[in-house]
Amino acid sequence: MPPLDHTPRIRPYRPTDRDAVADVCVRTAQLGGDSRAIHPDPRLMPSIFAEPYCHFDPGLAFVLDDGTGRAVGYILGTADTERFVADFRRSWIPRLAGRYPEPAGPPSTPTEEMIRLLHHPERMLVPELAGYPAHLHIDLLPGRHGRGCGRRLLHTFLDALHARGVPAVHLGMVTANTPARAFYDRVGFHEIPVADAGPLTYPGRATSRE
């Protein structure tokens, strides 16, 4: 029998990828590193930054398959941030409110800060981003960087948006995440000026690859 081909490939997300995608999210959620020491609940970060995209926009969810069927990276997002926020408010928060009730007062721990984000999706509606209606999240496990996989995932996502007639995309990222910012600079993103952006930076670009 010939050896198995374990060449990484990009493919559409499948429901059976849920746990692997959640694992990637958890292991990259702290400025690209493992978040488990800060957020011990393994469902929290995926519930905010991964699973709702797979639920509401599965046609824009793509994974990096390591060649064995396991997702070791992903790109997720939405073509319409305003619609995504409305869906999140209407049907996603009620799914999670029992497990993650909103803190009664100001957040006192990193986990409470994340739960507060969960309950306030309208934070994604930034006026300066209106010309960039789509947004994305991309994450790769350690050891999968620097091989062109992130660029390939991004191009797959951009092509899918462009085919839907979506003109531009953005993301919100922690300004301190300089390696990620360097990646986005290399693949054609520019910083979108946003007043009162706080600790975040908003890179954006057209979906066309021209």
Short mmCIF file of C-alpha atoms in Angstrom, two decimals:
data_model
loop_
_atom_site.label_atom_id
_atom_site.label_comp_id
_atom_site.label_asym_id
_atom_site.label_seq_id
_atom_site.Cartn_x
_atom_site.Cartn_y
_atom_site.Cartn_z
CA MET A 1 0.00 0.00 0.00
CA PRO A 2 1.43 3.43 -0.92
CA PRO A 3 2.17 5.81 1.98
CA LEU A 4 -0.52 8.24 3.02
CA ASP A 5 -0.17 11.76 1.66
CA HIS A 6 0.02 14.11 4.66
CA THR A 7 0.44 17.25 2.60
CA PRO A 8 -1.54 20.10 4.19
CA ARG A 9 -4.49 21.32 2.14
CA ILE A 10 -7.21 23.90 2.44
CA ARG A 11 -10.79 22.71 2.39
CA PRO A 12 -14.22 23.92 3.50
CA TYR A 13 -15.11 23.60 7.16
CA ARG A 14 -17.14 20.54 8.16
CA PRO A 15 -19.23 20.13 11.35
CA THR A 16 -16.84 17.36 12.40
CA ASP A 17 -14.09 20.02 12.57
CA ARG A 18 -15.78 21.76 15.51
CA ASP A 19 -13.50 20.42 18.25
CA ALA A 20 -10.32 20.86 16.24
CA VAL A 21 -11.24 24.44 15.35
CA ALA A 22 -12.00 25.15 19.01
CA ASP A 23 -8.60 23.73 19.96
CA VAL A 24 -6.83 25.97 17.44
CA CYS A 25 -8.74 28.97 18.76
CA VAL A 26 -7.81 28.24 22.38
CA ARG A 27 -4.15 27.61 21.56
CA THR A 28 -3.79 30.87 19.61
CA ALA A 29 -6.13 33.28 21.39
CA GLN A 30 -3.53 35.00 23.57
CA LEU A 31 -1.65 37.18 21.07
CA GLY A 32 -1.14 34.11 18.90
CA GLY A 33 -0.25 31.87 21.86
CA ASP A 34 -2.01 29.49 24.21
CA SER A 35 -4.79 31.12 26.24
CA ARG A 36 -5.53 28.28 28.68
CA ALA A 37 -3.57 29.74 31.57
CA ILE A 38 -5.64 32.93 31.35
CA HIS A 39 -9.01 31.48 30.27
CA PRO A 40 -9.28 27.95 31.73
CA ASP A 41 -12.73 27.23 30.24
CA PRO A 42 -11.92 25.65 26.86
CA ARG A 43 -15.27 26.66 25.35
CA LEU A 44 -15.13 30.37 26.13
CA MET A 45 -12.85 31.74 23.42
CA PRO A 46 -14.25 29.52 20.64
CA SER A 47 -17.77 30.58 21.68
CA ILE A 48 -16.87 34.17 20.88
CA PHE A 49 -14.27 34.05 18.11
CA ALA A 50 -14.83 30.82 16.15
CA GLU A 51 -18.07 28.90 16.58
CA PRO A 52 -20.56 31.68 15.72
CA TYR A 53 -18.86 32.16 12.35
CA CYS A 54 -19.05 28.46 11.56
CA HIS A 55 -22.72 28.56 12.56
CA PHE A 56 -23.86 31.72 10.76
CA ASP A 57 -21.46 31.76 7.79
CA PRO A 58 -20.31 28.17 7.16
CA GLY A 59 -19.72 28.96 3.48
CA LEU A 60 -16.95 31.35 4.53
CA ALA A 61 -15.24 28.92 6.91
CA PHE A 62 -12.13 27.16 5.63
CA VAL A 63 -9.61 25.00 7.45
CA LEU A 64 -6.02 23.98 6.93
CA ASP A 65 -6.16 20.17 6.95
CA ASP A 66 -2.87 18.53 7.98
CA GLY A 67 -3.43 15.74 5.46
CA THR A 68 -4.96 13.36 7.98
CA GLY A 69 -8.34 15.08 8.16
CA ARG A 70 -7.51 17.22 11.20
CA ALA A 71 -7.83 21.01 11.10
CA VAL A 72 -4.61 22.70 12.27
CA GLY A 73 -5.62 26.20 11.21
CA TYR A 74 -8.58 28.11 9.89
CA ILE A 75 -9.97 31.28 8.41
CA LEU A 76 -13.49 32.28 9.46
CA GLY A 77 -15.55 35.36 8.97
CA THR A 78 -18.66 37.02 7.68
CA ALA A 79 -19.54 38.90 4.52
CA ASP A 80 -21.77 41.34 6.41
CA THR A 81 -20.70 42.46 9.88
CA GLU A 82 -23.95 44.30 10.55
CA ARG A 83 -26.03 41.22 9.79
CA PHE A 84 -23.66 39.03 11.81
CA VAL A 85 -24.02 41.28 14.86
CA ALA A 86 -27.82 41.14 14.58
CA ASP A 87 -27.75 37.34 14.36
CA PHE A 88 -25.33 37.14 17.27
CA ARG A 89 -27.57 39.32 19.42
CA ARG A 90 -30.79 37.56 18.45
CA SER A 91 -29.82 33.89 18.63
CA TRP A 92 -26.23 33.32 19.71
CA ILE A 93 -26.18 35.09 23.07
CA PRO A 94 -29.32 33.23 24.28
CA ARG A 95 -27.49 29.93 23.61
CA LEU A 96 -24.65 30.90 25.94
CA ALA A 97 -26.15 33.23 28.54
CA GLY A 98 -26.76 30.39 30.99
CA ARG A 99 -23.14 29.27 30.91
CA TYR A 100 -21.70 32.76 30.63
CA PRO A 101 -23.99 35.27 32.37
CA GLU A 102 -22.99 38.88 31.92
CA PRO A 103 -20.99 40.22 34.88
CA ALA A 104 -23.10 42.49 37.07
CA GLY A 105 -20.33 45.06 37.48
CA PRO A 106 -17.09 46.01 35.75
CA PRO A 107 -15.08 42.92 34.73
CA SER A 108 -12.56 41.92 37.40
CA THR A 109 -10.78 39.07 35.60
CA PRO A 110 -9.64 38.39 32.01
CA THR A 111 -12.41 35.82 31.69
CA GLU A 112 -15.03 38.33 32.76
CA GLU A 113 -13.64 40.75 30.18
CA MET A 114 -14.21 38.13 27.48
CA ILE A 115 -17.72 37.39 28.73
CA ARG A 116 -18.48 41.09 28.59
CA LEU A 117 -17.37 41.07 24.92
CA LEU A 118 -19.68 38.12 24.30
CA HIS A 119 -22.65 40.13 25.56
CA HIS A 120 -21.80 43.24 23.53
CA PRO A 121 -21.42 42.26 19.87
CA GLU A 122 -22.32 45.80 18.83
CA ARG A 123 -18.68 46.67 19.61
CA MET A 124 -18.02 45.33 16.09
CA LEU A 125 -20.10 48.09 14.49
CA VAL A 126 -17.45 50.76 13.99
CA PRO A 127 -18.55 53.64 11.70
CA GLU A 128 -15.15 53.99 10.05
CA LEU A 129 -15.37 50.37 8.87
CA ALA A 130 -18.59 50.77 6.89
CA GLY A 131 -16.71 50.53 3.59
CA TYR A 132 -15.23 47.19 4.71
CA PRO A 133 -18.39 45.20 5.47
CA ALA A 134 -16.75 41.78 5.84
CA HIS A 135 -14.46 40.76 8.68
CA LEU A 136 -12.32 37.73 9.42
CA HIS A 137 -10.36 35.69 11.95
CA ILE A 138 -7.36 33.57 10.92
CA ASP A 139 -5.34 31.31 13.21
CA LEU A 140 -2.73 28.60 12.75
CA LEU A 141 -1.26 26.22 15.29
CA PRO A 142 2.40 26.72 16.22
CA GLY A 143 4.66 25.17 13.62
CA ARG A 144 2.28 26.00 10.77
CA HIS A 145 3.52 29.55 10.25
CA GLY A 146 6.00 30.70 7.65
CA ARG A 147 5.03 28.09 5.06
CA GLY A 148 2.59 30.14 3.04
CA CYS A 149 -0.42 28.50 4.70
CA GLY A 150 -1.79 31.75 6.10
CA ARG A 151 -1.51 33.45 2.73
CA ARG A 152 -3.29 30.55 1.03
CA LEU A 153 -6.09 30.60 3.59
CA LEU A 154 -6.48 34.34 3.15
CA HIS A 155 -6.63 34.11 -0.64
CA THR A 156 -9.27 31.38 -0.39
CA PHE A 157 -11.37 33.62 1.83
CA LEU A 158 -10.86 36.73 -0.32
CA ASP A 159 -11.88 34.83 -3.44
CA ALA A 160 -15.06 33.62 -1.72
CA LEU A 161 -15.94 37.17 -0.66
CA HIS A 162 -15.15 38.59 -4.08
CA ALA A 163 -17.42 36.00 -5.72
CA ARG A 164 -20.25 37.30 -3.52
CA GLY A 165 -19.63 40.87 -4.57
CA VAL A 166 -18.22 41.97 -1.21
CA PRO A 167 -15.81 44.85 -1.91
CA ALA A 168 -13.57 44.88 1.16
CA VAL A 169 -12.76 43.17 4.46
CA HIS A 170 -11.32 44.18 7.81
CA LEU A 171 -10.29 42.68 11.11
CA GLY A 172 -9.79 44.00 14.60
CA MET A 173 -6.53 43.00 16.24
CA VAL A 174 -4.67 43.88 19.40
CA THR A 175 -2.08 46.47 18.47
CA ALA A 176 0.55 44.67 20.57
CA ASN A 177 0.35 41.61 18.29
CA THR A 178 3.20 42.78 16.07
CA PRO A 179 3.88 39.43 14.30
CA ALA A 180 0.27 39.30 13.12
CA ARG A 181 0.40 42.91 11.99
CA ALA A 182 3.55 42.17 9.96
CA PHE A 183 1.70 39.33 8.22
CA TYR A 184 -1.22 41.55 7.27
CA ASP A 185 1.12 44.22 5.97
CA ARG A 186 2.76 41.64 3.72
CA VAL A 187 -0.55 40.49 2.25
CA GLY A 188 -1.83 43.92 1.28
CA PHE A 189 -3.73 45.20 4.30
CA HIS A 190 -3.53 48.83 5.37
CA GLU A 191 -4.51 50.43 8.66
CA ILE A 192 -7.99 51.97 8.70
CA PRO A 193 -8.01 55.12 10.85
CA VAL A 194 -10.50 54.62 13.67
CA ALA A 195 -11.13 57.22 16.36
CA ASP A 196 -10.96 55.93 19.93
CA ALA A 197 -9.73 52.51 18.81
CA GLY A 198 -8.30 51.78 22.25
CA PRO A 199 -5.94 48.78 22.26
CA LEU A 200 -7.06 47.66 18.81
CA THR A 201 -5.85 48.27 15.27
CA TYR A 202 -8.09 47.74 12.23
CA PRO A 203 -6.32 46.50 9.10
CA GLY A 204 -8.39 46.31 5.92
CA ARG A 205 -8.09 45.65 2.21
CA ALA A 206 -10.09 45.09 -0.96
CA THR A 207 -11.22 41.54 -1.67
CA SER A 208 -9.88 41.73 -5.22
CA ARG A 209 -6.38 40.31 -5.52
CA GLU A 210 -5.45 42.76 -8.30
#
